[in-house]
Coordinates of C-alpha atoms in Angstrom, one line a residue:
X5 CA 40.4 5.8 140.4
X6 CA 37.8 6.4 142.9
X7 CA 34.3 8.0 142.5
X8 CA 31.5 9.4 144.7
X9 CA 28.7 6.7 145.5
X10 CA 25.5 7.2 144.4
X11 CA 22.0 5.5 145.5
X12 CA 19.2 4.1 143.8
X13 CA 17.8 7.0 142.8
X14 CA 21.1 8.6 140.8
X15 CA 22.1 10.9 144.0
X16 CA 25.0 11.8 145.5
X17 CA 25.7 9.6 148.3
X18 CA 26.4 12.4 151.5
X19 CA 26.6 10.2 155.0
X20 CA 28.1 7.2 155.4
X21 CA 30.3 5.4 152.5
X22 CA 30.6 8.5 150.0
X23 CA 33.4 6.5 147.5
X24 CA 33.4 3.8 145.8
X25 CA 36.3 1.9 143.4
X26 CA 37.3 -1.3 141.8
X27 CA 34.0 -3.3 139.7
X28 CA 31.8 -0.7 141.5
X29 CA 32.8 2.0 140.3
X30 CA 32.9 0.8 136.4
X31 CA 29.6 -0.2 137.0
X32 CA 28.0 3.1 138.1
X33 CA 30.4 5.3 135.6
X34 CA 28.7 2.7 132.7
X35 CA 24.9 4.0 134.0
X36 CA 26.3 7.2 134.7
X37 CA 27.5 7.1 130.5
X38 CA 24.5 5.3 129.5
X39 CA 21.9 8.1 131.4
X40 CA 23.9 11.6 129.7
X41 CA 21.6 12.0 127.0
X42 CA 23.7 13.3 123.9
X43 CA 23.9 17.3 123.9
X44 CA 23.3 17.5 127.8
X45 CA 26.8 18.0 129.2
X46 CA 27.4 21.7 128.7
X47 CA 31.3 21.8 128.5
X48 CA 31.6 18.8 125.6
X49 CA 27.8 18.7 123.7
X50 CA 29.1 16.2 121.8
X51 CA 29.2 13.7 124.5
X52 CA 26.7 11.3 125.7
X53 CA 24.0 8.3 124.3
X54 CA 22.0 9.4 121.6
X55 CA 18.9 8.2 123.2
X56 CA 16.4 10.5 121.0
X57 CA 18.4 10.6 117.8
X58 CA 19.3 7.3 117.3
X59 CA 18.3 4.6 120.0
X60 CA 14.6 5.0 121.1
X61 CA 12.9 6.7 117.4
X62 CA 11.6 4.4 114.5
X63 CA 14.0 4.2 112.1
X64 CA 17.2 1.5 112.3
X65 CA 17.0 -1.7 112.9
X66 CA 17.5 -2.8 116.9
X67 CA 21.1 -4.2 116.2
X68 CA 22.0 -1.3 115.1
X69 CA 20.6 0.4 118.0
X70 CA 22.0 -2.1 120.9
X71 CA 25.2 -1.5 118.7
X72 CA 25.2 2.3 119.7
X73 CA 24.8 1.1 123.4
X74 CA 27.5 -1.4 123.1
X75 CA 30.1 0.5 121.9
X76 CA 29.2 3.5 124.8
X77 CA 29.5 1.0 127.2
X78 CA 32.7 -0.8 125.6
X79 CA 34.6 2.7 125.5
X80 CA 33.7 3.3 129.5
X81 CA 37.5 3.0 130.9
X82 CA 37.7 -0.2 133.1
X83 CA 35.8 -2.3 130.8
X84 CA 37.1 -5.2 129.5
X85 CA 34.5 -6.7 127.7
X86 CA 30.8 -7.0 127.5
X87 CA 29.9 -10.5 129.0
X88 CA 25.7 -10.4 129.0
X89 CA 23.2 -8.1 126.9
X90 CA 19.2 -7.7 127.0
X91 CA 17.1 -4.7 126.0
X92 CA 13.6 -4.7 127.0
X93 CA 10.7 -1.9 126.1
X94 CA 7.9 -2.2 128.2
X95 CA 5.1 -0.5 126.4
X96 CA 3.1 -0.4 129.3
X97 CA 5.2 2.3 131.5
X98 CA 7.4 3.3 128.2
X99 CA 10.5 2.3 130.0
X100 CA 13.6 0.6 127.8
X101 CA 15.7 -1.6 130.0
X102 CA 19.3 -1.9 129.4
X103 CA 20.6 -5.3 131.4
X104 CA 24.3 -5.8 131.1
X105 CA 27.2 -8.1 132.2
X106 CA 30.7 -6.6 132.1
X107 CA 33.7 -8.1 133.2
X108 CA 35.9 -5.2 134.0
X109 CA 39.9 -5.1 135.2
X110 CA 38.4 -5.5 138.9
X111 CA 36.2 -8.1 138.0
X112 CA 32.9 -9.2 136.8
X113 CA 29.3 -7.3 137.0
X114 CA 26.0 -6.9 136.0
X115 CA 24.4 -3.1 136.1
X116 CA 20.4 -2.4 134.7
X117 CA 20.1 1.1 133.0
X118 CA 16.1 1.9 132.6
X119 CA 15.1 4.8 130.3

């Protein structure tokens, strides 16, 4: 499978390199999982993280939260298995940091995911 490239900033790559496969491309369809918030894809609202409902509120307990996370990035086709996982909330800029580690069929990677 091959996907459109996208920079830094979440865009559509347009010149240059505009497709990407193998480890790549699991990575970025993993963030590109990990950023639909839950509700926000109009043809299946019952897709996407539940960042508000579940994840980022008070209530639960954090490893029930990182499980949420876990099992949306486990279910991203390509992965094998998760390899390395950190959360961080910096209380500062409000940000939650997602670092992972996944070894996929093309190999092993490491994505960050920042909410």
């Amino acid at each position: 499978m091959t996907v459109r490239l996208l920079d830094e900033n979440g865009d559509i790559v347009t010149s240059g390199t505009q497709f990407t496969s193998g480890a790549i491309e699991v990575a970025q369809t993993v963030k590109t999982r990990l950023r639909l918030y839950l509700g926000e894809n109009f043809r299946d609202i019952q897709d996407g993280t539940p960042w508000w409902e579940s994840i980022l509120g008070k209530e639960g307990t954090l490893s029930s939260k990182e499980a949420i996370i876990k099992n949306r990035v486990i279910r991203t086709d390509g992965v094998t298995r998760i390899v390395s996982f950190t959360t961080d909330f910096d209380i500062s800029t409000r940000a939650y940091c997602v670092k992972i580690g996944i070894l996929t069929k093309y190999g092993e990677t490491e994505l960050t995911v920042t909410v």
